[in-house]
Amino acid sequence: MSVGAFSLDQLMELAGLSVSQAATMGFLTLAAHQCPANSLQTTSTQQRKAGIDSLWTWEQWLDTPIRVLTPTKLSLVGGDGLVAGRHLWHYGYQPTIYYPKQSKNDLYQRLAKQLKDLNIPFTDDFQSAIKSTDHIVDAIFGFSFEGEVREPFPSVIEALKTTPLPVTSVDAPSSWNIEDGPPSSGPGKDFHPAALVSLTAPKPLVKWFKGRHFVGGRFVTPQIATKYDLDVPRYEGVDQVVEIDVERQNFE
């Protein structure tokens, strides 16, 4: 039994939900810059904080779906990416999954089956897929990564580094070290995604991150927070994530 009596399935579902919400907040910011002149004006707290004056209505949004590419592998973070893809489909986006090394593990097979039941496409050609997407959710390695980046992922991370598209990384930009941040060499050198979703709590590597930073983990009990000395942020409404000002964060 895991800490807090949560099963792996539950934790992965909660994490993937948080990732999908954080990615959606990023999409809405992009939509504000493309907003039609006749769109409705909105003034939610979240939008005011982001400096957004107007957004599409949901009817307009669903008529113009955003394409999302989610590269993932067999890992806890990879499972979070699969879950996020499912939620993004239900929000009205058009996800595509890059999952080159599919696992025979029952949990991962079920997550993949749930996506296939929604007719969400899987691709083996990341370089082609990146040319027909609008946003990328990086769910490849996460915070547990160490060592060298192995095939087929070096070229994928190089593409994440050089693409002009916004990239949202899950828990850690792929190839970053949990303690030391971005690598000094290799495909991940100079890879700095537009957004980062820290699950449960920020990791030490966020000291090197300068993009939009979200924390997702609205399941942490007071007992767990006390035991591990976690500074749980204040979540608004029914949000599963909260954005943290990178200029003010202090994780020394």
PDB file of N, CA, C and O in Angstrom, residues 4-73:
ATOM      1  N   GLY A   4      -0.466   7.155   2.138  1.00  0.00           N
ATOM      2  CA  GLY A   4      -1.800   7.713   2.000  1.00  0.00           C
ATOM      3  C   GLY A   4      -2.823   6.716   1.529  1.00  0.00           C
ATOM      4  O   GLY A   4      -3.990   7.065   1.310  1.00  0.00           O
ATOM      5  N   ALA A   5      -2.425   5.470   1.352  1.00  0.00           N
ATOM      6  CA  ALA A   5      -3.316   4.383   0.922  1.00  0.00           C
ATOM      7  C   ALA A   5      -3.836   4.556  -0.497  1.00  0.00           C
ATOM      8  O   ALA A   5      -4.825   3.926  -0.884  1.00  0.00           O
ATOM      9  N   PHE A   6      -3.164   5.380  -1.302  1.00  0.00           N
ATOM     10  CA  PHE A   6      -3.547   5.519  -2.703  1.00  0.00           C
ATOM     11  C   PHE A   6      -2.891   4.416  -3.521  1.00  0.00           C
ATOM     12  O   PHE A   6      -1.721   4.099  -3.343  1.00  0.00           O
ATOM     13  N   SER A   7      -3.652   3.829  -4.439  1.00  0.00           N
ATOM     14  CA  SER A   7      -3.087   2.841  -5.352  1.00  0.00           C
ATOM     15  C   SER A   7      -2.359   3.557  -6.480  1.00  0.00           C
ATOM     16  O   SER A   7      -2.545   4.764  -6.708  1.00  0.00           O
ATOM     17  N   LEU A   8      -1.523   2.824  -7.205  1.00  0.00           N
ATOM     18  CA  LEU A   8      -0.805   3.403  -8.332  1.00  0.00           C
ATOM     19  C   LEU A   8      -1.786   3.939  -9.371  1.00  0.00           C
ATOM     20  O   LEU A   8      -1.574   5.015  -9.943  1.00  0.00           O
ATOM     21  N   ASP A   9      -2.860   3.196  -9.608  1.00  0.00           N
ATOM     22  CA  ASP A   9      -3.876   3.648 -10.565  1.00  0.00           C
ATOM     23  C   ASP A   9      -4.439   5.010 -10.162  1.00  0.00           C
ATOM     24  O   ASP A   9      -4.598   5.911 -10.994  1.00  0.00           O
ATOM     25  N   GLN A  10      -4.758   5.148  -8.878  1.00  0.00           N
ATOM     26  CA  GLN A  10      -5.332   6.406  -8.398  1.00  0.00           C
ATOM     27  C   GLN A  10      -4.357   7.561  -8.555  1.00  0.00           C
ATOM     28  O   GLN A  10      -4.725   8.647  -9.031  1.00  0.00           O
ATOM     29  N   LEU A  11      -3.103   7.343  -8.153  1.00  0.00           N
ATOM     30  CA  LEU A  11      -2.110   8.404  -8.245  1.00  0.00           C
ATOM     31  C   LEU A  11      -1.880   8.827  -9.689  1.00  0.00           C
ATOM     32  O   LEU A  11      -1.730  10.011  -9.995  1.00  0.00           O
ATOM     33  N   MET A  12      -1.861   7.847 -10.589  1.00  0.00           N
ATOM     34  CA  MET A  12      -1.637   8.153 -12.000  1.00  0.00           C
ATOM     35  C   MET A  12      -2.820   8.931 -12.577  1.00  0.00           C
ATOM     36  O   MET A  12      -2.648   9.861 -13.371  1.00  0.00           O
ATOM     37  N   GLU A  13      -4.018   8.561 -12.166  1.00  0.00           N
ATOM     38  CA  GLU A  13      -5.212   9.262 -12.642  1.00  0.00           C
ATOM     39  C   GLU A  13      -5.220  10.708 -12.142  1.00  0.00           C
ATOM     40  O   GLU A  13      -5.502  11.645 -12.896  1.00  0.00           O
ATOM     41  N   LEU A  14      -4.907  10.911 -10.869  1.00  0.00           N
ATOM     42  CA  LEU A  14      -4.872  12.258 -10.306  1.00  0.00           C
ATOM     43  C   LEU A  14      -3.769  13.102 -10.961  1.00  0.00           C
ATOM     44  O   LEU A  14      -3.970  14.288 -11.263  1.00  0.00           O
ATOM     45  N   ALA A  15      -2.620  12.477 -11.195  1.00  0.00           N
ATOM     46  CA  ALA A  15      -1.514  13.193 -11.832  1.00  0.00           C
ATOM     47  C   ALA A  15      -1.865  13.576 -13.266  1.00  0.00           C
ATOM     48  O   ALA A  15      -1.630  14.710 -13.700  1.00  0.00           O
ATOM     49  N   GLY A  16      -2.419  12.635 -14.027  1.00  0.00           N
ATOM     50  CA  GLY A  16      -2.790  12.919 -15.407  1.00  0.00           C
ATOM     51  C   GLY A  16      -3.860  13.996 -15.509  1.00  0.00           C
ATOM     52  O   GLY A  16      -3.832  14.832 -16.422  1.00  0.00           O
ATOM     53  N   LEU A  17      -4.790  14.006 -14.566  1.00  0.00           N
ATOM     54  CA  LEU A  17      -5.813  15.051 -14.533  1.00  0.00           C
ATOM     55  C   LEU A  17      -5.161  16.413 -14.298  1.00  0.00           C
ATOM     56  O   LEU A  17      -5.506  17.403 -14.951  1.00  0.00           O
ATOM     57  N   SER A  18      -4.208  16.462 -13.372  1.00  0.00           N
ATOM     58  CA  SER A  18      -3.498  17.714 -13.110  1.00  0.00           C
ATOM     59  C   SER A  18      -2.747  18.196 -14.350  1.00  0.00           C
ATOM     60  O   SER A  18      -2.766  19.388 -14.692  1.00  0.00           O
ATOM     61  N   VAL A  19      -2.082  17.273 -15.036  1.00  0.00           N
ATOM     62  CA  VAL A  19      -1.331  17.632 -16.246  1.00  0.00           C
ATOM     63  C   VAL A  19      -2.270  18.195 -17.307  1.00  0.00           C
ATOM     64  O   VAL A  19      -1.979  19.209 -17.949  1.00  0.00           O
ATOM     65  N   SER A  20      -3.413  17.552 -17.489  1.00  0.00           N
ATOM     66  CA  SER A  20      -4.369  18.010 -18.505  1.00  0.00           C
ATOM     67  C   SER A  20      -4.877  19.411 -18.186  1.00  0.00           C
ATOM     68  O   SER A  20      -5.048  20.233 -19.092  1.00  0.00           O
ATOM     69  N   GLN A  21      -5.108  19.690 -16.910  1.00  0.00           N
ATOM     70  CA  GLN A  21      -5.579  21.027 -16.543  1.00  0.00           C
ATOM     71  C   GLN A  21      -4.493  22.077 -16.746  1.00  0.00           C
ATOM     72  O   GLN A  21      -4.764  23.175 -17.242  1.00  0.00           O
ATOM     73  N   ALA A  22      -3.267  21.757 -16.378  1.00  0.00           N
ATOM     74  CA  ALA A  22      -2.170  22.710 -16.562  1.00  0.00           C
ATOM     75  C   ALA A  22      -1.954  22.999 -18.047  1.00  0.00           C
ATOM     76  O   ALA A  22      -1.763  24.162 -18.449  1.00  0.00           O
ATOM     77  N   ALA A  23      -1.983  21.960 -18.867  1.00  0.00           N
ATOM     78  CA  ALA A  23      -1.811  22.151 -20.309  1.00  0.00           C
ATOM     79  C   ALA A  23      -2.938  23.002 -20.870  1.00  0.00           C
ATOM     80  O   ALA A  23      -2.721  23.872 -21.715  1.00  0.00           O
ATOM     81  N   THR A  24      -4.150  22.771 -20.379  1.00  0.00           N
ATOM     82  CA  THR A  24      -5.299  23.538 -20.846  1.00  0.00           C
ATOM     83  C   THR A  24      -5.148  25.014 -20.505  1.00  0.00           C
ATOM     84  O   THR A  24      -5.486  25.891 -21.301  1.00  0.00           O
ATOM     85  N   MET A  25      -4.634  25.323 -19.316  1.00  0.00           N
ATOM     86  CA  MET A  25      -4.412  26.725 -18.960  1.00  0.00           C
ATOM     87  C   MET A  25      -3.449  27.368 -19.948  1.00  0.00           C
ATOM     88  O   MET A  25      -3.609  28.525 -20.341  1.00  0.00           O
ATOM     89  N   GLY A  26      -2.437  26.626 -20.379  1.00  0.00           N
ATOM     90  CA  GLY A  26      -1.519  27.146 -21.372  1.00  0.00           C
ATOM     91  C   GLY A  26      -2.199  27.384 -22.705  1.00  0.00           C
ATOM     92  O   GLY A  26      -1.968  28.389 -23.377  1.00  0.00           O
ATOM     93  N   PHE A  27      -3.069  26.453 -23.107  1.00  0.00           N
ATOM     94  CA  PHE A  27      -3.793  26.600 -24.366  1.00  0.00           C
ATOM     95  C   PHE A  27      -4.673  27.842 -24.344  1.00  0.00           C
ATOM     96  O   PHE A  27      -4.783  28.577 -25.315  1.00  0.00           O
ATOM     97  N   LEU A  28      -5.346  28.079 -23.201  1.00  0.00           N
ATOM     98  CA  LEU A  28      -6.241  29.224 -23.104  1.00  0.00           C
ATOM     99  C   LEU A  28      -5.477  30.523 -23.249  1.00  0.00           C
ATOM    100  O   LEU A  28      -5.958  31.488 -23.834  1.00  0.00           O
ATOM    101  N   THR A  29      -4.260  30.568 -22.729  1.00  0.00           N
ATOM    102  CA  THR A  29      -3.430  31.756 -22.893  1.00  0.00           C
ATOM    103  C   THR A  29      -3.135  31.982 -24.368  1.00  0.00           C
ATOM    104  O   THR A  29      -3.205  33.100 -24.871  1.00  0.00           O
ATOM    105  N   LEU A  30      -2.812  30.892 -25.082  1.00  0.00           N
ATOM    106  CA  LEU A  30      -2.551  31.011 -26.512  1.00  0.00           C
ATOM    107  C   LEU A  30      -3.796  31.456 -27.248  1.00  0.00           C
ATOM    108  O   LEU A  30      -3.737  32.273 -28.166  1.00  0.00           O
ATOM    109  N   ALA A  31      -4.952  30.932 -26.829  1.00  0.00           N
ATOM    110  CA  ALA A  31      -6.206  31.277 -27.505  1.00  0.00           C
ATOM    111  C   ALA A  31      -6.513  32.757 -27.379  1.00  0.00           C
ATOM    112  O   ALA A  31      -7.112  33.363 -28.261  1.00  0.00           O
ATOM    113  N   ALA A  32      -6.095  33.371 -26.269  1.00  0.00           N
ATOM    114  CA  ALA A  32      -6.371  34.787 -26.066  1.00  0.00           C
ATOM    115  C   ALA A  32      -5.730  35.636 -27.154  1.00  0.00           C
ATOM    116  O   ALA A  32      -6.279  36.651 -27.568  1.00  0.00           O
ATOM    117  N   HIS A  33      -4.575  35.204 -27.631  1.00  0.00           N
ATOM    118  CA  HIS A  33      -3.879  35.967 -28.666  1.00  0.00           C
ATOM    119  C   HIS A  33      -4.491  35.742 -30.049  1.00  0.00           C
ATOM    120  O   HIS A  33      -4.193  36.468 -30.978  1.00  0.00           O
ATOM    121  N   GLN A  34      -5.336  34.710 -30.171  1.00  0.00           N
ATOM    122  CA  GLN A  34      -5.963  34.394 -31.448  1.00  0.00           C
ATOM    123  C   GLN A  34      -7.466  34.645 -31.381  1.00  0.00           C
ATOM    124  O   GLN A  34      -8.212  34.205 -32.228  1.00  0.00           O
ATOM    125  N   CYS A  35      -7.912  35.364 -30.364  1.00  0.00           N
ATOM    126  CA  CYS A  35      -9.325  35.495 -30.067  1.00  0.00           C
ATOM    127  C   CYS A  35     -10.057  36.299 -31.137  1.00  0.00           C
ATOM    128  O   CYS A  35      -9.628  37.392 -31.510  1.00  0.00           O
ATOM    129  N   PRO A  36     -11.185  35.795 -31.670  1.00  0.00           N
ATOM    130  CA  PRO A  36     -11.961  36.545 -32.647  1.00  0.00           C
ATOM    131  C   PRO A  36     -12.489  37.845 -32.048  1.00  0.00           C
ATOM    132  O   PRO A  36     -12.720  37.957 -30.851  1.00  0.00           O
ATOM    133  N   ALA A  37     -12.713  38.840 -32.916  1.00  0.00           N
ATOM    134  CA  ALA A  37     -13.135  40.149 -32.439  1.00  0.00           C
ATOM    135  C   ALA A  37     -14.493  40.118 -31.758  1.00  0.00           C
ATOM    136  O   ALA A  37     -14.783  40.940 -30.889  1.00  0.00           O
ATOM    137  N   ASN A  38     -15.352  39.170 -32.147  1.00  0.00           N
ATOM    138  CA  ASN A  38     -16.698  39.124 -31.585  1.00  0.00           C
ATOM    139  C   ASN A  38     -16.827  38.167 -30.418  1.00  0.00           C
ATOM    140  O   ASN A  38     -17.922  37.787 -30.026  1.00  0.00           O
ATOM    141  N   SER A  39     -15.696  37.749 -29.832  1.00  0.00           N
ATOM    142  CA  SER A  39     -15.762  36.808 -28.718  1.00  0.00           C
ATOM    143  C   SER A  39     -16.264  37.504 -27.463  1.00  0.00           C
ATOM    144  O   SER A  39     -16.185  38.722 -27.317  1.00  0.00           O
ATOM    145  N   LEU A  40     -16.800  36.702 -26.541  1.00  0.00           N
ATOM    146  CA  LEU A  40     -17.317  37.241 -25.296  1.00  0.00           C
ATOM    147  C   LEU A  40     -16.182  37.656 -24.376  1.00  0.00           C
ATOM    148  O   LEU A  40     -15.142  37.012 -24.322  1.00  0.00           O
ATOM    149  N   GLN A  41     -16.369  38.725 -23.621  1.00  0.00           N
ATOM    150  CA  GLN A  41     -15.379  39.184 -22.665  1.00  0.00           C
ATOM    151  C   GLN A  41     -15.559  38.442 -21.346  1.00  0.00           C
ATOM    152  O   GLN A  41     -16.679  38.248 -20.880  1.00  0.00           O
ATOM    153  N   THR A  42     -14.458  38.014 -20.749  1.00  0.00           N
ATOM    154  CA  THR A  42     -14.515  37.324 -19.468  1.00  0.00           C
ATOM    155  C   THR A  42     -13.480  37.919 -18.540  1.00  0.00           C
ATOM    156  O   THR A  42     -12.464  38.443 -18.980  1.00  0.00           O
ATOM    157  N   THR A  43     -13.717  37.817 -17.234  1.00  0.00           N
ATOM    158  CA  THR A  43     -12.811  38.452 -16.274  1.00  0.00           C
ATOM    159  C   THR A  43     -12.619  37.568 -15.056  1.00  0.00           C
ATOM    160  O   THR A  43     -12.743  38.013 -13.922  1.00  0.00           O
ATOM    161  N   SER A  44     -12.337  36.283 -15.272  1.00  0.00           N
ATOM    162  CA  SER A  44     -12.114  35.398 -14.139  1.00  0.00           C
ATOM    163  C   SER A  44     -10.804  35.756 -13.448  1.00  0.00           C
ATOM    164  O   SER A  44      -9.928  36.414 -14.020  1.00  0.00           O
ATOM    165  N   THR A  45     -10.659  35.305 -12.206  1.00  0.00           N
ATOM    166  CA  THR A  45      -9.440  35.570 -11.452  1.00  0.00           C
ATOM    167  C   THR A  45      -8.227  35.019 -12.173  1.00  0.00           C
ATOM    168  O   THR A  45      -7.185  35.667 -12.285  1.00  0.00           O
ATOM    169  N   GLN A  46      -8.370  33.796 -12.702  1.00  0.00           N
ATOM    170  CA  GLN A  46      -7.248  33.147 -13.396  1.00  0.00           C
ATOM    171  C   GLN A  46      -6.828  33.959 -14.604  1.00  0.00           C
ATOM    172  O   GLN A  46      -5.637  34.145 -14.864  1.00  0.00           O
ATOM    173  N   GLN A  47      -7.790  34.464 -15.367  1.00  0.00           N
ATOM    174  CA  GLN A  47      -7.468  35.218 -16.569  1.00  0.00           C
ATOM    175  C   GLN A  47      -6.817  36.548 -16.223  1.00  0.00           C
ATOM    176  O   GLN A  47      -5.893  36.997 -16.890  1.00  0.00           O
ATOM    177  N   ARG A  48      -7.298  37.212 -15.167  1.00  0.00           N
ATOM    178  CA  ARG A  48      -6.701  38.480 -14.778  1.00  0.00           C
ATOM    179  C   ARG A  48      -5.245  38.293 -14.375  1.00  0.00           C
ATOM    180  O   ARG A  48      -4.375  39.089 -14.707  1.00  0.00           O
ATOM    181  N   LYS A  49      -4.962  37.184 -13.653  1.00  0.00           N
ATOM    182  CA  LYS A  49      -3.592  36.921 -13.240  1.00  0.00           C
ATOM    183  C   LYS A  49      -2.691  36.711 -14.446  1.00  0.00           C
ATOM    184  O   LYS A  49      -1.524  37.059 -14.444  1.00  0.00           O
ATOM    185  N   ALA A  50      -3.250  36.081 -15.492  1.00  0.00           N
ATOM    186  CA  ALA A  50      -2.457  35.781 -16.687  1.00  0.00           C
ATOM    187  C   ALA A  50      -2.422  36.961 -17.659  1.00  0.00           C
ATOM    188  O   ALA A  50      -1.789  36.895 -18.700  1.00  0.00           O
ATOM    189  N   GLY A  51      -3.137  38.047 -17.335  1.00  0.00           N
ATOM    190  CA  GLY A  51      -3.156  39.202 -18.208  1.00  0.00           C
ATOM    191  C   GLY A  51      -4.009  38.981 -19.436  1.00  0.00           C
ATOM    192  O   GLY A  51      -3.780  39.556 -20.495  1.00  0.00           O
ATOM    193  N   ILE A  52      -5.041  38.144 -19.317  1.00  0.00           N
ATOM    194  CA  ILE A  52      -5.905  37.811 -20.448  1.00  0.00           C
ATOM    195  C   ILE A  52      -7.174  38.652 -20.364  1.00  0.00           C
ATOM    196  O   ILE A  52      -7.836  38.696 -19.329  1.00  0.00           O
ATOM    197  N   ASP A  53      -7.510  39.326 -21.452  1.00  0.00           N
ATOM    198  CA  ASP A  53      -8.699  40.168 -21.458  1.00  0.00           C
ATOM    199  C   ASP A  53      -9.920  39.448 -22.005  1.00  0.00           C
ATOM    200  O   ASP A  53     -11.044  39.731 -21.615  1.00  0.00           O
ATOM    201  N   SER A  54      -9.716  38.512 -22.938  1.00  0.00           N
ATOM    202  CA  SER A  54     -10.865  37.850 -23.535  1.00  0.00           C
ATOM    203  C   SER A  54     -10.475  36.471 -24.036  1.00  0.00           C
ATOM    204  O   SER A  54      -9.335  36.225 -24.403  1.00  0.00           O
ATOM    205  N   LEU A  55     -11.431  35.561 -24.037  1.00  0.00           N
ATOM    206  CA  LEU A  55     -11.222  34.188 -24.498  1.00  0.00           C
ATOM    207  C   LEU A  55     -12.380  33.772 -25.377  1.00  0.00           C
ATOM    208  O   LEU A  55     -13.461  34.362 -25.330  1.00  0.00           O
ATOM    209  N   TRP A  56     -12.159  32.732 -26.155  1.00  0.00           N
ATOM    210  CA  TRP A  56     -13.275  32.161 -26.884  1.00  0.00           C
ATOM    211  C   TRP A  56     -14.291  31.576 -25.922  1.00  0.00           C
ATOM    212  O   TRP A  56     -13.951  31.134 -24.834  1.00  0.00           O
ATOM    213  N   THR A  57     -15.534  31.522 -26.375  1.00  0.00           N
ATOM    214  CA  THR A  57     -16.514  30.724 -25.653  1.00  0.00           C
ATOM    215  C   THR A  57     -16.190  29.262 -25.908  1.00  0.00           C
ATOM    216  O   THR A  57     -15.483  28.916 -26.854  1.00  0.00           O
ATOM    217  N   TRP A  58     -16.722  28.351 -25.052  1.00  0.00           N
ATOM    218  CA  TRP A  58     -16.435  26.930 -25.252  1.00  0.00           C
ATOM    219  C   TRP A  58     -16.985  26.433 -26.581  1.00  0.00           C
ATOM    220  O   TRP A  58     -16.423  25.552 -27.211  1.00  0.00           O
ATOM    221  N   GLU A  59     -18.123  27.036 -27.055  1.00  0.00           N
ATOM    222  CA  GLU A  59     -18.674  26.606 -28.346  1.00  0.00           C
ATOM    223  C   GLU A  59     -17.698  26.924 -29.470  1.00  0.00           C
ATOM    224  O   GLU A  59     -17.432  26.107 -30.344  1.00  0.00           O
ATOM    225  N   GLN A  60     -17.114  28.123 -29.436  1.00  0.00           N
ATOM    226  CA  GLN A  60     -16.129  28.484 -30.449  1.00  0.00           C
ATOM    227  C   GLN A  60     -14.881  27.617 -30.322  1.00  0.00           C
ATOM    228  O   GLN A  60     -14.275  27.215 -31.308  1.00  0.00           O
ATOM    229  N   TRP A  61     -14.488  27.331 -29.082  1.00  0.00           N
ATOM    230  CA  TRP A  61     -13.276  26.537 -28.813  1.00  0.00           C
ATOM    231  C   TRP A  61     -13.398  25.143 -29.409  1.00  0.00           C
ATOM    232  O   TRP A  61     -12.490  24.641 -30.072  1.00  0.00           O
ATOM    233  N   LEU A  62     -14.544  24.479 -29.201  1.00  0.00           N
ATOM    234  CA  LEU A  62     -14.719  23.110 -29.678  1.00  0.00           C
ATOM    235  C   LEU A  62     -14.830  23.051 -31.190  1.00  0.00           C
ATOM    236  O   LEU A  62     -14.572  22.014 -31.791  1.00  0.00           O
ATOM    237  N   ASP A  63     -15.231  24.173 -31.824  1.00  0.00           N
ATOM    238  CA  ASP A  63     -15.280  24.208 -33.276  1.00  0.00           C
ATOM    239  C   ASP A  63     -13.898  24.366 -33.884  1.00  0.00           C
ATOM    240  O   ASP A  63     -13.707  24.173 -35.077  1.00  0.00           O
ATOM    241  N   THR A  64     -12.911  24.729 -33.080  1.00  0.00           N
ATOM    242  CA  THR A  64     -11.545  24.916 -33.554  1.00  0.00           C
ATOM    243  C   THR A  64     -10.597  24.138 -32.652  1.00  0.00           C
ATOM    244  O   THR A  64      -9.851  24.715 -31.863  1.00  0.00           O
ATOM    245  N   PRO A  65     -10.625  22.804 -32.731  1.00  0.00           N
ATOM    246  CA  PRO A  65      -9.855  21.996 -31.782  1.00  0.00           C
ATOM    247  C   PRO A  65      -8.354  22.171 -31.937  1.00  0.00           C
ATOM    248  O   PRO A  65      -7.835  22.315 -33.041  1.00  0.00           O
ATOM    249  N   ILE A  66      -7.669  22.171 -30.798  1.00  0.00           N
ATOM    250  CA  ILE A  66      -6.218  22.272 -30.762  1.00  0.00           C
ATOM    251  C   ILE A  66      -5.623  20.866 -30.779  1.00  0.00           C
ATOM    252  O   ILE A  66      -6.096  19.965 -30.089  1.00  0.00           O
ATOM    253  N   ARG A  67      -4.580  20.685 -31.563  1.00  0.00           N
ATOM    254  CA  ARG A  67      -3.935  19.380 -31.694  1.00  0.00           C
ATOM    255  C   ARG A  67      -2.797  19.262 -30.674  1.00  0.00           C
ATOM    256  O   ARG A  67      -1.995  20.173 -30.540  1.00  0.00           O
ATOM    257  N   VAL A  68      -2.769  18.144 -29.965  1.00  0.00           N
ATOM    258  CA  VAL A  68      -1.792  17.933 -28.893  1.00  0.00           C
ATOM    259  C   VAL A  68      -1.014  16.657 -29.167  1.00  0.00           C
ATOM    260  O   VAL A  68      -1.601  15.605 -29.434  1.00  0.00           O
ATOM    261  N   LEU A  69       0.306  16.731 -29.105  1.00  0.00           N
ATOM    262  CA  LEU A  69       1.173  15.561 -29.276  1.00  0.00           C
ATOM    263  C   LEU A  69       1.772  15.206 -27.923  1.00  0.00           C
ATOM    264  O   LEU A  69       2.348  16.059 -27.250  1.00  0.00           O
ATOM    265  N   THR A  70       1.613  13.951 -27.512  1.00  0.00           N
ATOM    266  CA  THR A  70       2.107  13.513 -26.210  1.00  0.00           C
ATOM    267  C   THR A  70       3.121  12.388 -26.380  1.00  0.00           C
ATOM    268  O   THR A  70       2.740  11.227 -26.551  1.00  0.00           O
ATOM    269  N   PRO A  71       4.428  12.690 -26.347  1.00  0.00           N
ATOM    270  CA  PRO A  71       5.435  11.620 -26.352  1.00  0.00           C
ATOM    271  C   PRO A  71       5.564  11.031 -24.951  1.00  0.00           C
ATOM    272  O   PRO A  71       5.634  11.754 -23.952  1.00  0.00           O
ATOM    273  N   THR A  72       5.597   9.703 -24.837  1.00  0.00           N
ATOM    274  CA  THR A  72       5.625   9.049 -23.539  1.00  0.00           C
ATOM    275  C   THR A  72       6.381   7.735 -23.625  1.00  0.00           C
ATOM    276  O   THR A  72       6.673   7.234 -24.703  1.00  0.00           O
ATOM    277  N   LYS A  73       6.748   7.189 -22.474  1.00  0.00           N
ATOM    278  CA  LYS A  73       7.407   5.895 -22.407  1.00  0.00           C
ATOM    279  C   LYS A  73       6.908   5.156 -21.177  1.00  0.00           C
ATOM    280  O   LYS A  73       6.104   5.687 -20.403  1.00  0.00           O
TER     281      LYS A  73
END
